[in-house]
Each structure stands twice: as structure tokens, then as C-alpha cells.
Tab-separated table of N, CA and C in Angstrom:
chain	number	residue	atom	x	y	z
A	7	VAL	N	0.504	-1.193	0.296
A	7	VAL	CA	0.077	0.188	0.104
A	7	VAL	C	1.210	1.395	0.019
A	8	SER	N	0.646	2.289	-0.951
A	8	SER	CA	1.585	3.029	-1.189
A	8	SER	C	1.051	4.075	0.327
A	9	THR	N	2.178	5.309	0.057
A	9	THR	CA	1.734	6.348	0.983
A	9	THR	C	0.485	7.092	0.749
A	10	GLN	N	0.743	7.487	-0.345
A	10	GLN	CA	-0.799	8.287	-1.244
A	10	GLN	C	-2.142	7.040	-0.815
A	11	SER	N	-2.206	6.397	-0.850
A	11	SER	CA	-3.372	5.353	-0.774
A	11	SER	C	-3.741	5.100	1.049
A	12	THR	N	-2.784	5.041	1.789
A	12	THR	CA	-2.808	5.109	3.156
A	12	THR	C	-3.078	6.408	3.862
A	13	GLY	N	-3.173	7.324	3.207
A	13	GLY	CA	-3.611	8.801	3.590
A	13	GLY	C	-4.955	8.618	3.147
A	14	TYR	N	-5.719	8.372	2.106
A	14	TYR	CA	-6.954	8.291	1.516
A	14	TYR	C	-7.743	7.378	2.407
A	15	ILE	N	-7.295	5.997	2.802
A	15	ILE	CA	-7.651	5.307	3.980
A	15	ILE	C	-8.104	5.909	5.210
A	16	LEU	N	-7.136	6.408	5.490
A	16	LEU	CA	-7.222	7.143	7.017
A	16	LEU	C	-7.959	8.705	6.616
A	17	LYS	N	-8.262	9.529	5.801
A	17	LYS	CA	-9.173	9.969	5.742
A	17	LYS	C	-10.285	9.477	5.418
A	18	LEU	N	-10.408	8.400	4.493
A	18	LEU	CA	-12.416	7.665	4.665
A	18	LEU	C	-12.520	7.257	5.885
A	19	ILE	N	-11.557	7.068	6.969
A	19	ILE	CA	-12.113	6.467	8.212
A	19	ILE	C	-12.115	7.640	8.977
A	20	TYR	N	-11.276	8.937	9.317
A	20	TYR	CA	-11.822	9.684	9.707
A	20	TYR	C	-12.932	10.633	9.601
A	21	ASN	N	-13.277	10.881	8.125
A	21	ASN	CA	-14.525	11.521	7.753
A	21	ASN	C	-15.494	10.290	8.157
A	22	PHE	N	-15.524	9.141	8.232
A	22	PHE	CA	-16.834	8.005	8.717
A	22	PHE	C	-16.937	8.689	10.078
A	23	ARG	N	-16.146	8.801	11.114
A	23	ARG	CA	-16.356	9.313	12.139
A	23	ARG	C	-16.512	10.400	12.649
A	24	THR	N	-16.770	11.693	11.643
A	24	THR	CA	-16.903	12.797	11.849
A	24	THR	C	-18.381	13.244	11.600
A	25	THR	N	-18.615	13.790	12.211
A	25	THR	CA	-20.487	14.287	12.882
A	25	THR	C	-20.629	15.284	11.533
A	26	SER	N	-21.426	14.893	11.185
A	26	SER	CA	-22.195	16.679	9.971
A	26	SER	C	-23.803	16.061	9.901
A	27	VAL	N	-24.194	16.527	10.791
A	27	VAL	CA	-25.454	16.445	11.148
A	27	VAL	C	-26.530	17.567	10.434
A	28	ASP	N	-27.237	17.455	9.449
A	28	ASP	CA	-28.166	18.338	8.781
A	28	ASP	C	-29.057	18.672	9.733
A	29	HIS	N	-29.582	19.627	10.386
A	29	HIS	CA	-30.620	19.504	11.298
A	29	HIS	C	-31.939	20.442	10.974
A	30	ASN	N	-32.780	19.591	9.894
A	30	ASN	CA	-33.532	20.303	9.284
A	30	ASN	C	-34.867	20.501	10.128
A	31	TYR	N	-34.385	19.222	11.295
A	31	TYR	CA	-35.677	19.401	12.434
A	31	TYR	C	-35.866	20.556	13.068
A	32	ASP	N	-36.864	20.892	12.989
A	32	ASP	CA	-37.050	22.316	14.136
A	32	ASP	C	-38.249	22.170	15.360
A	33	ALA	N	-37.172	22.114	16.179
A	33	ALA	CA	-37.632	21.829	17.919
A	33	ALA	C	-38.771	22.662	18.081
A	34	ALA	N	-38.365	23.995	17.497
A	34	ALA	CA	-39.560	25.105	17.631
A	34	ALA	C	-41.098	24.893	17.591
A	35	ILE	N	-41.165	24.477	16.140
A	35	ILE	CA	-42.549	24.044	15.949
A	35	ILE	C	-43.438	22.605	16.554
A	36	ASP	N	-42.093	22.132	17.511
A	36	ASP	CA	-42.765	20.792	17.687
A	36	ASP	C	-42.902	21.171	19.293
A	37	THR	N	-44.114	21.748	19.692
A	37	THR	CA	-44.572	22.025	20.530
A	37	THR	C	-44.359	21.058	21.996
A	38	GLU	N	-44.845	20.078	21.474
A	38	GLU	CA	-45.043	18.669	22.926
A	38	GLU	C	-43.627	18.139	22.949
A	39	ASN	N	-42.821	18.761	22.128
A	39	ASN	CA	-41.157	18.100	22.573
A	39	ASN	C	-40.115	19.474	23.496
A	40	GLN	N	-40.890	20.440	23.865
A	40	GLN	CA	-40.291	21.527	24.449
A	40	GLN	C	-39.395	21.020	25.504
A	41	LEU	N	-38.059	21.473	25.616
A	41	LEU	CA	-37.191	21.115	27.068
A	41	LEU	C	-37.230	21.802	28.090
A	42	ASP	N	-37.150	21.564	29.092
A	42	ASP	CA	-37.091	22.519	30.332
A	42	ASP	C	-35.666	22.279	31.137
A	43	LEU	N	-34.501	22.465	30.591
A	43	LEU	CA	-33.271	21.646	31.309
A	43	LEU	C	-32.677	22.174	32.344
A	44	LEU	N	-33.318	23.297	33.140
A	44	LEU	CA	-33.315	23.514	34.408
A	44	LEU	C	-34.111	22.855	35.295
A	45	GLU	N	-34.769	22.189	35.193
A	45	GLU	CA	-35.350	20.820	36.256
A	45	GLU	C	-34.220	19.630	36.155
A	46	LYS	N	-34.441	19.501	37.362
A	46	LYS	CA	-33.270	18.362	37.953
A	46	LYS	C	-33.134	17.170	37.276
A	47	ASN	N	-32.091	16.929	37.004
A	47	ASN	CA	-32.013	15.593	36.379
A	47	ASN	C	-32.070	14.906	37.150
A	48	LEU	N	-32.985	13.772	37.822
A	48	LEU	CA	-33.170	12.526	38.658
A	48	LEU	C	-31.991	11.349	38.451
A	49	ALA	N	-31.620	11.329	36.950
A	49	ALA	CA	-30.698	9.877	36.182
A	49	ALA	C	-29.411	10.416	36.300
A	50	LEU	N	-28.626	11.635	36.362
A	50	LEU	CA	-27.239	12.232	36.189
A	50	LEU	C	-26.371	11.619	37.202
A	51	SER	N	-25.396	10.687	36.746
A	51	SER	CA	-24.840	10.196	37.457
A	51	SER	C	-25.076	9.007	38.270
A	52	LYS	N	-25.841	8.800	38.132
A	52	LYS	CA	-26.645	7.462	38.782
A	52	LYS	C	-25.992	6.005	38.255
A	53	GLN	N	-26.354	4.833	38.911
A	53	GLN	CA	-25.838	3.633	38.423
A	53	GLN	C	-26.697	3.129	37.425
A	54	THR	N	-25.952	2.473	36.547
A	54	THR	CA	-27.024	2.292	35.078
A	54	THR	C	-26.516	0.726	35.160
A	55	THR	N	-27.351	-0.032	34.242
A	55	THR	CA	-26.747	-1.305	33.584
A	55	THR	C	-27.538	-1.339	32.132
A	56	SER	N	-26.823	-2.421	31.629
A	56	SER	CA	-27.494	-2.718	30.336
A	56	SER	C	-27.306	-4.225	30.030
A	57	SER	N	-28.208	-4.661	29.067
A	57	SER	CA	-28.453	-6.268	28.560
A	57	SER	C	-27.189	-6.573	27.970
A	58	SER	N	-25.895	-5.504	27.194
A	58	SER	CA	-25.036	-6.070	27.090
A	58	SER	C	-24.599	-4.645	26.574
A	59	THR	N	-22.689	-4.901	26.394
A	59	THR	CA	-22.321	-3.440	26.150
A	59	THR	C	-21.564	-3.466	25.052
A	60	GLY	N	-21.754	-2.999	23.759
A	60	GLY	CA	-20.877	-3.022	22.744
A	60	GLY	C	-20.225	-1.590	21.954
A	61	ILE	N	-18.909	-1.880	21.587
A	61	ILE	CA	-18.372	-0.823	21.105
A	61	ILE	C	-17.715	0.191	22.005
A	62	GLY	N	-17.716	-0.373	23.427
A	62	GLY	CA	-17.057	0.572	23.929
A	62	GLY	C	-18.098	1.448	24.747
A	63	GLY	N	-19.708	1.747	24.382
A	63	GLY	CA	-20.666	2.298	24.753
A	63	GLY	C	-21.112	1.917	25.894
A	64	GLU	N	-20.432	2.173	27.026
A	64	GLU	CA	-20.705	1.849	28.390
A	64	GLU	C	-21.908	2.472	28.810
A	65	PRO	N	-22.707	1.704	29.699
A	65	PRO	CA	-23.963	1.913	30.185
A	65	PRO	C	-24.245	3.543	30.816
A	66	ALA	N	-23.124	3.529	31.625
A	66	ALA	CA	-23.251	5.093	32.578
A	66	ALA	C	-23.037	6.130	31.364
A	67	ARG	N	-22.395	6.025	30.084
A	67	ARG	CA	-21.994	7.269	29.298
A	67	ARG	C	-23.599	8.020	29.216
A	68	ALA	N	-25.015	7.531	29.090
A	68	ALA	CA	-25.829	7.835	29.293
A	68	ALA	C	-26.613	8.809	29.928
A	69	VAL	N	-25.762	8.633	31.278
A	69	VAL	CA	-26.003	9.458	32.166
A	69	VAL	C	-24.954	10.663	32.840
A	70	ASP	N	-24.133	10.778	31.752
A	70	ASP	CA	-23.166	11.728	32.537
A	70	ASP	C	-23.183	13.100	31.841
A	71	GLY	N	-24.568	13.293	31.658
A	71	GLY	CA	-24.829	15.129	31.341
A	71	GLY	C	-24.096	15.484	30.115
A	72	ASN	N	-23.439	14.852	29.362
A	72	ASN	CA	-23.577	15.170	27.866
A	72	ASN	C	-24.137	14.714	26.871
A	73	THR	N	-24.917	15.873	26.404
A	73	THR	CA	-25.959	15.328	25.222
A	73	THR	C	-25.388	15.045	23.707
A	74	GLU	N	-23.874	15.133	23.722
A	74	GLU	CA	-23.196	15.120	22.428
A	74	GLU	C	-23.665	13.826	21.500
A	75	GLY	N	-24.320	14.057	20.420
A	75	GLY	CA	-24.774	12.786	19.577
A	75	GLY	C	-23.927	12.035	18.262
A	76	ASN	N	-22.504	12.637	18.867
A	76	ASN	CA	-21.523	11.652	18.030
A	76	ASN	C	-21.130	10.734	18.715
A	77	PHE	N	-21.033	9.473	18.480
A	77	PHE	CA	-21.166	8.186	19.227
A	77	PHE	C	-19.110	8.497	19.515
A	78	TYR	N	-18.327	8.536	18.556
A	78	TYR	CA	-17.227	8.373	18.441
A	78	TYR	C	-16.338	9.932	19.372
A	79	ARG	N	-17.337	10.488	20.204
A	79	ARG	CA	-16.810	11.698	21.057
A	79	ARG	C	-17.136	10.961	22.456
A	80	GLY	N	-17.441	9.877	22.962
A	80	GLY	CA	-17.188	8.964	23.915
A	80	GLY	C	-18.364	9.651	25.002
A	81	SER	N	-19.173	9.535	24.598
A	81	SER	CA	-20.579	9.902	25.356
A	81	SER	C	-21.657	9.299	24.907
A	82	CYS	N	-21.756	8.234	24.353
A	82	CYS	CA	-22.993	7.553	24.247
A	82	CYS	C	-22.967	6.175	24.533
A	83	MET	N	-23.996	5.487	24.719
A	83	MET	CA	-24.024	3.906	25.176
A	83	MET	C	-24.662	3.306	23.967
A	84	ALA	N	-24.331	2.010	24.122
A	84	ALA	CA	-24.534	0.918	22.949
A	84	ALA	C	-24.598	-0.699	23.767
A	85	THR	N	-25.497	-1.318	23.023
A	85	THR	CA	-25.849	-2.779	23.597
A	85	THR	C	-24.850	-3.706	22.140
A	86	ALA	N	-24.627	-4.703	22.382
A	86	ALA	CA	-23.545	-5.509	21.203
A	86	ALA	C	-24.688	-6.201	20.928
A	87	VAL	N	-24.729	-7.106	19.937
A	87	VAL	CA	-24.818	-8.151	19.398
A	87	VAL	C	-25.401	-8.926	19.766
A	88	GLN	N	-26.876	-9.636	19.989
A	88	GLN	CA	-26.986	-10.730	20.977
A	88	GLN	C	-28.809	-10.784	20.375
A	89	GLN	N	-29.652	-11.978	21.186
A	89	GLN	CA	-30.332	-12.422	20.681
A	89	GLN	C	-31.129	-11.860	21.646
A	90	GLY	N	-32.435	-11.615	21.260
A	90	GLY	CA	-33.468	-11.232	22.600
A	90	GLY	C	-33.672	-9.644	22.420
A	91	VAL	N	-33.894	-9.407	23.323
A	91	VAL	CA	-34.456	-7.815	23.969
A	91	VAL	C	-33.256	-7.044	24.663
A	92	HIS	N	-32.911	-5.900	24.050
A	92	HIS	CA	-32.011	-5.262	24.369
A	92	HIS	C	-32.087	-3.983	25.436
A	93	TRP	N	-31.728	-4.192	26.361
A	93	TRP	CA	-32.172	-2.701	27.320
A	93	TRP	C	-31.134	-2.256	28.385
A	94	TRP	N	-31.483	-1.038	28.426
A	94	TRP	CA	-30.789	-0.175	29.563
A	94	TRP	C	-31.459	0.308	30.955
A	95	SER	N	-31.079	0.484	31.796
A	95	SER	CA	-31.615	1.007	33.114
A	95	SER	C	-31.036	1.719	33.849
A	96	VAL	N	-31.564	2.519	34.565
A	96	VAL	CA	-31.008	3.779	35.529
A	96	VAL	C	-31.887	3.382	37.023
A	97	ASP	N	-30.718	2.862	38.169
A	97	ASP	CA	-31.511	3.087	39.325
A	97	ASP	C	-31.101	4.919	39.877
A	98	LEU	N	-32.833	5.165	40.246
A	98	LEU	CA	-32.896	6.400	40.835
A	98	LEU	C	-32.752	6.545	42.478
A	99	LEU	N	-32.383	5.543	42.506
A	99	LEU	CA	-31.981	5.120	43.964
A	99	LEU	C	-33.251	5.210	45.188
A	100	ASP	N	-34.183	6.003	45.203
A	100	ASP	CA	-35.431	6.608	45.529
A	100	ASP	C	-36.703	6.483	44.754
A	101	ALA	N	-37.883	6.402	45.139
A	101	ALA	CA	-39.255	6.429	44.280
A	101	ALA	C	-39.612	7.652	43.942
A	102	HIS	N	-39.807	7.912	42.749
A	102	HIS	CA	-40.326	9.254	41.949
A	102	HIS	C	-41.057	9.207	41.289
A	103	ASN	N	-42.400	10.249	41.366
A	103	ASN	CA	-43.262	10.593	40.171
A	103	ASN	C	-42.190	10.787	38.959
A	104	VAL	N	-42.347	10.084	38.115
A	104	VAL	CA	-41.698	10.704	37.052
A	104	VAL	C	-42.584	11.227	35.885
A	105	GLY	N	-42.139	12.806	35.759
A	105	GLY	CA	-42.581	13.298	34.632
A	105	GLY	C	-42.626	13.186	32.904
A	106	HIS	N	-41.004	13.352	32.884
A	106	HIS	CA	-40.516	13.071	31.496
A	106	HIS	C	-39.539	12.443	31.519
A	107	VAL	N	-39.206	11.551	30.545
A	107	VAL	CA	-37.883	11.143	30.464
A	107	VAL	C	-37.500	11.397	29.139
A	108	ILE	N	-35.868	12.152	28.720
A	108	ILE	CA	-35.453	12.972	27.531
A	108	ILE	C	-34.843	11.909	26.984
A	109	VAL	N	-34.679	11.393	25.754
A	109	VAL	CA	-33.830	10.635	25.325
A	109	VAL	C	-32.937	11.205	23.989
A	110	PHE	N	-31.711	11.336	24.153
A	110	PHE	CA	-30.906	12.323	22.892
A	110	PHE	C	-30.401	10.927	22.382
A	111	PRO	N	-30.652	10.887	20.845
A	111	PRO	CA	-30.443	9.697	20.027
A	111	PRO	C	-28.791	9.965	19.521
A	112	ARG	N	-28.363	9.020	19.304
A	112	ARG	CA	-27.204	9.274	18.249
A	112	ARG	C	-27.464	9.817	16.906
A	113	LEU	N	-26.591	10.676	16.676
A	113	LEU	CA	-26.998	11.564	15.587
A	113	LEU	C	-26.274	11.442	14.244
A	114	ASP	N	-24.656	10.604	14.792
A	114	ASP	CA	-23.660	10.673	13.736
A	114	ASP	C	-23.702	9.570	12.873
A	115	TYR	N	-24.861	8.821	12.444
A	115	TYR	CA	-25.182	7.484	11.879
A	115	TYR	C	-26.182	7.696	11.063
A	116	ASN	N	-25.822	7.373	9.807
A	116	ASN	CA	-27.381	7.918	8.717
A	116	ASN	C	-28.163	6.517	9.075
A	117	GLN	N	-27.632	5.535	9.932
A	117	GLN	CA	-29.141	4.438	10.098
A	117	GLN	C	-29.625	4.519	11.475
A	118	GLY	N	-29.713	5.665	11.554
A	118	GLY	CA	-30.379	5.957	13.244
A	118	GLY	C	-31.330	5.279	13.164
A	119	LYS	N	-32.481	5.252	12.641
A	119	LYS	CA	-33.564	4.718	12.976
A	119	LYS	C	-33.390	3.332	13.798
A	120	MET	N	-32.401	2.502	12.954
A	120	MET	CA	-32.726	0.957	13.638
A	120	MET	C	-31.869	0.986	14.901
A	121	LEU	N	-31.390	2.210	15.776
A	121	LEU	CA	-30.433	1.959	16.790
A	121	LEU	C	-31.353	2.468	17.785
A	122	ILE	N	-32.992	3.483	17.538
A	122	ILE	CA	-33.951	4.009	18.577
A	122	ILE	C	-35.581	3.321	18.402
A	123	ASP	N	-35.520	3.574	17.067
A	123	ASP	CA	-37.182	3.124	16.850
A	123	ASP	C	-37.614	2.211	17.333
A	124	GLY	N	-38.596	2.257	18.096
A	124	GLY	CA	-39.475	1.240	18.527
A	124	GLY	C	-39.225	0.978	19.785
A	125	ALA	N	-38.352	1.840	20.828
A	125	ALA	CA	-37.609	1.543	21.878
A	125	ALA	C	-38.945	1.775	22.705
A	126	GLN	N	-38.764	1.331	24.020
A	126	GLN	CA	-39.964	1.589	25.221
A	126	GLN	C	-39.305	1.856	26.208
A	127	VAL	N	-40.204	2.813	26.520
A	127	VAL	CA	-39.732	3.596	28.275
A	127	VAL	C	-40.353	3.181	29.177
A	128	TYR	N	-39.884	2.509	30.143
A	128	TYR	CA	-40.628	2.276	31.510
A	128	TYR	C	-40.203	3.031	33.157
A	129	VAL	N	-41.139	3.174	33.850
A	129	VAL	CA	-40.710	3.422	35.105
A	129	VAL	C	-40.743	2.393	35.723
A	130	GLY	N	-39.846	2.541	37.096
A	130	GLY	CA	-40.274	1.269	37.990
A	130	GLY	C	-40.109	-0.105	38.003
A	131	GLU	N	-40.106	-0.868	39.154
A	131	GLU	CA	-39.689	-2.497	39.010
A	131	GLU	C	-40.568	-3.386	38.235
A	132	HIS	N	-42.155	-2.579	38.353
A	132	HIS	CA	-43.060	-3.558	37.828
A	132	HIS	C	-43.390	-3.046	36.102
A	133	GLU	N	-42.359	-1.820	35.533
A	133	GLU	CA	-42.159	-1.513	34.411
A	133	GLU	C	-43.560	-1.105	33.909
A	134	HIS	N	-43.944	0.205	34.429
A	134	HIS	CA	-45.074	0.822	33.514
A	134	HIS	C	-44.945	1.349	32.835
A	135	LEU	N	-45.146	1.176	31.684
A	135	LEU	CA	-45.098	1.930	30.258
A	135	LEU	C	-45.259	3.171	30.123
A	136	CYS	N	-44.559	4.050	29.983
A	136	CYS	CA	-44.502	5.492	29.496
A	136	CYS	C	-44.944	5.567	28.462
A	137	GLY	N	-44.282	5.028	27.223
A	137	GLY	CA	-43.981	5.289	25.723
A	137	GLY	C	-43.067	4.530	25.037
A	138	THR	N	-43.495	4.612	23.667
A	138	THR	CA	-42.669	3.909	22.593
A	138	THR	C	-41.753	5.375	21.870
A	139	ILE	N	-40.847	5.213	21.434
A	139	ILE	CA	-40.032	6.275	20.805
A	139	ILE	C	-40.480	5.894	19.359
A	140	GLU	N	-40.830	7.204	18.808
A	140	GLU	CA	-40.882	6.835	16.641
A	140	GLU	C	-40.076	7.870	16.172
A	141	TYR	N	-39.273	6.955	15.714
A	141	TYR	CA	-37.785	7.829	14.977
A	141	TYR	C	-38.495	8.896	13.981
A	142	VAL	N	-37.989	9.796	14.092
A	142	VAL	CA	-37.824	10.971	12.965
A	142	VAL	C	-36.589	11.605	12.710
A	143	GLU	N	-36.116	11.424	11.706
A	143	GLU	CA	-35.107	11.872	11.211
A	143	GLU	C	-34.478	13.343	11.612
A	144	ASN	N	-33.136	13.263	12.075
A	144	ASN	CA	-32.497	14.459	12.488
A	144	ASN	C	-32.779	15.292	14.011
A	145	LYS	N	-33.846	14.265	14.624
A	145	LYS	CA	-34.772	14.799	16.119
A	145	LYS	C	-33.654	14.739	16.815
A	146	PRO	N	-33.269	15.602	17.507
A	146	PRO	CA	-32.385	16.230	18.698
A	146	PRO	C	-32.465	15.506	19.836
A	147	TRP	N	-33.772	15.142	20.256
A	147	TRP	CA	-34.379	14.410	21.516
A	147	TRP	C	-35.361	14.032	21.442
A	148	TYR	N	-35.803	13.016	22.331
A	148	TYR	CA	-37.360	12.607	22.578
A	148	TYR	C	-37.629	12.590	23.627
A	149	LYS	N	-38.742	13.403	23.743
A	149	LYS	CA	-39.457	13.930	25.157
A	149	LYS	C	-40.629	12.858	25.533
A	150	VAL	N	-40.561	11.874	26.283
A	150	VAL	CA	-41.654	10.923	26.590
A	150	VAL	C	-42.351	11.010	27.701
A	151	ASP	N	-43.356	11.338	27.624
A	151	ASP	CA	-44.242	11.523	29.088
A	151	ASP	C	-44.824	10.676	29.433
A	152	CYS	N	-44.313	10.599	31.247
A	152	CYS	CA	-44.491	9.395	32.018
A	152	CYS	C	-45.641	9.463	33.193
A	153	ARG	N	-46.493	10.607	32.693
A	153	ARG	CA	-48.077	10.921	33.703
A	153	ARG	C	-47.905	10.897	35.063
A	154	GLY	N	-46.478	11.058	35.468
A	154	GLY	CA	-46.394	10.944	36.939
A	154	GLY	C	-46.254	9.627	37.239
A	155	LEU	N	-45.670	8.511	36.437
A	155	LEU	CA	-45.553	6.874	37.031
A	155	LEU	C	-44.875	6.755	38.056
A	156	SER	N	-44.958	6.404	39.151
A	156	SER	CA	-44.002	6.235	40.086
A	156	SER	C	-43.059	4.988	39.943
A	157	GLY	N	-41.739	5.085	40.769
A	157	GLY	CA	-40.826	4.498	40.377
A	157	GLY	C	-39.245	4.554	41.004
A	158	SER	N	-38.516	3.685	41.387
A	158	SER	CA	-36.941	4.180	41.533
A	158	SER	C	-36.132	3.693	40.455
A	159	SER	N	-36.701	3.533	39.383
A	159	SER	CA	-36.131	3.059	38.422
A	159	SER	C	-36.389	3.441	36.827
A	160	VAL	N	-35.749	3.870	35.904
A	160	VAL	CA	-36.252	4.227	34.460
A	160	VAL	C	-35.218	3.190	33.584
A	161	THR	N	-36.612	2.564	32.603
A	161	THR	CA	-36.028	1.003	31.520
A	161	THR	C	-36.138	1.471	30.560
A	162	ILE	N	-34.983	1.381	29.560
A	162	ILE	CA	-35.317	1.848	27.989
A	162	ILE	C	-35.196	0.520	27.080
A	163	LYS	N	-36.210	-0.315	26.629
A	163	LYS	CA	-35.973	-1.600	26.216
A	163	LYS	C	-36.161	-1.559	24.784
A	164	LYS	N	-35.154	-2.261	23.375
A	164	LYS	CA	-36.060	-2.384	22.301
A	164	LYS	C	-35.737	-3.925	22.076
A	165	ALA	N	-37.066	-4.205	21.235
A	165	ALA	CA	-36.976	-5.543	20.936
A	165	ALA	C	-36.194	-6.220	20.268
A	166	ALA	N	-36.042	-5.702	19.439
A	166	ALA	CA	-34.855	-6.232	18.218
A	166	ALA	C	-33.762	-5.503	17.789
A	167	GLY	N	-32.646	-5.684	17.380
A	167	GLY	CA	-31.583	-4.625	16.781
A	167	GLY	C	-30.688	-4.108	18.013
A	168	TYR	N	-30.074	-3.348	17.662
A	168	TYR	CA	-28.821	-2.748	18.516
A	168	TYR	C	-30.098	-1.615	19.396
A	169	LEU	N	-29.773	-1.001	20.526
A	169	LEU	CA	-29.558	-0.258	21.253
A	169	LEU	C	-28.924	1.022	21.278
A	170	GLN	N	-28.652	2.021	21.192
A	170	GLN	CA	-27.899	2.956	21.267
A	170	GLN	C	-28.143	4.427	21.218
A	171	PHE	N	-28.010	5.352	21.941
A	171	PHE	CA	-28.762	6.479	22.458
A	171	PHE	C	-27.595	6.782	23.205
A	172	CYS	N	-27.461	8.584	23.587
A	172	CYS	CA	-26.347	9.544	23.668
A	172	CYS	C	-26.544	9.938	25.345
A	173	GLU	N	-28.030	10.131	25.793
A	173	GLU	CA	-27.811	11.103	26.974
A	173	GLU	C	-29.810	10.435	27.416
A	174	VAL	N	-29.744	10.446	28.873
A	174	VAL	CA	-31.248	10.008	29.257
A	174	VAL	C	-31.074	11.459	30.566
A	175	ILE	N	-32.567	11.998	30.647
A	175	ILE	CA	-32.388	12.604	31.160
A	175	ILE	C	-34.185	12.497	32.097
A	176	VAL	N	-33.941	12.134	33.212
A	176	VAL	CA	-35.364	11.984	33.790
A	176	VAL	C	-35.873	13.132	35.039
A	177	GLN	N	-37.188	13.486	34.646
A	177	GLN	CA	-37.599	14.388	35.497
A	177	GLN	C	-38.552	14.331	36.224
A	178	ALA	N	-38.845	14.703	37.495
A	178	ALA	CA	-39.526	14.605	38.360
A	178	ALA	C	-41.111	15.229	37.940
A	179	ALA	N	-42.073	14.490	38.172
A	179	ALA	CA	-43.493	14.896	37.945
A	179	ALA	C	-43.795	16.402	38.848
A	180	GLU	N	-44.388	17.581	38.231
A	180	GLU	CA	-44.525	18.461	38.952
A	180	GLU	C	-46.133	18.227	39.682
A	181	ASP	N	-46.086	18.943	41.063
A	181	ASP	CA	-46.959	18.613	42.125
A	181	ASP	C	-48.021	19.335	41.473
């Protein structure tokens, strides 16, 4: 392999790992998806687990406070190849009435739909369903209404395929 072709290969690898997201999605017109990030994040830095870990995507990365959507910048979680349900969970330590769970997807991959679409968000040990994420291209976050469901954990499950996302914010229900 010549120096010129090696440089070309390295450039291709580098370009594959850089993010160039066209954010045509306009959150300002999605009134049901507005965020108030001043509310406390009940999940921040809490203990996490997942069904498996793939490509270095440790489960704790999803509660590190960094919403960066580029997986290769080290702030996203990923499950590995496996049969059955893929899941991720955070232990909130105490029971809370959960208002919203906000999930920030991976944005650097053109097949992002297969990583988050159909994922279901649950609250508590008895897994009360909050809702299901429906993929929208370039959407920077998904806000799932948990309607005050009570529990000390939040779990995100996907029936098949990989599960990858970059941050989860859990907000308490308003009194």
C-alpha cells in the first residue's frame, strides 16, 4: 500500500467518524417536545446497567450529563450483538413520580432509525410503560411523557436490533 493510498484510507476512516448532521428538524414548531433543562435530572451520574455493552458504549455514558450526539466523542451507550431484547436501566435510588424521560439519540449515523425506533420507556420495578419512541430523522431528542408514574428506576427496552443513545434525562412530575 502506497503512502498516498494509506492517507486516503485514513481520511475515509476519519470522515466516517466525524459528525455532519443536517438539523432540518425544527424543535421550535414541535410544541409537545419542548425542553426545560433547568429542572433537576434525577438520573444524572446514577448507577446504570444494560443487557450488554458494544463498541465501548458503557451504560454510564447515558447519564454523564453530555448530550453530544457523536458516538465517537465518547458519550453514548451501545448494546452489543445479541439475541432477544436489548435494554438499558438507571437506578434512581429512591421512588419518584416521573414526569418526563428525555432521550438524546445518536446523530452521527445515517441508519439512526435502527438504533432507537420502537424503544419503549418504562418506570419502576413493575415496568409501567410511559411510551414508545418513534424515530424522526435528525430529531435531537425524544421527550416521553410518563404522566407521574412512580418508581425508583427507568428502563429503555428495544425488542430487536441494537440499542444506542447518548443521554437520558429523567425529570420529576410537577406537583
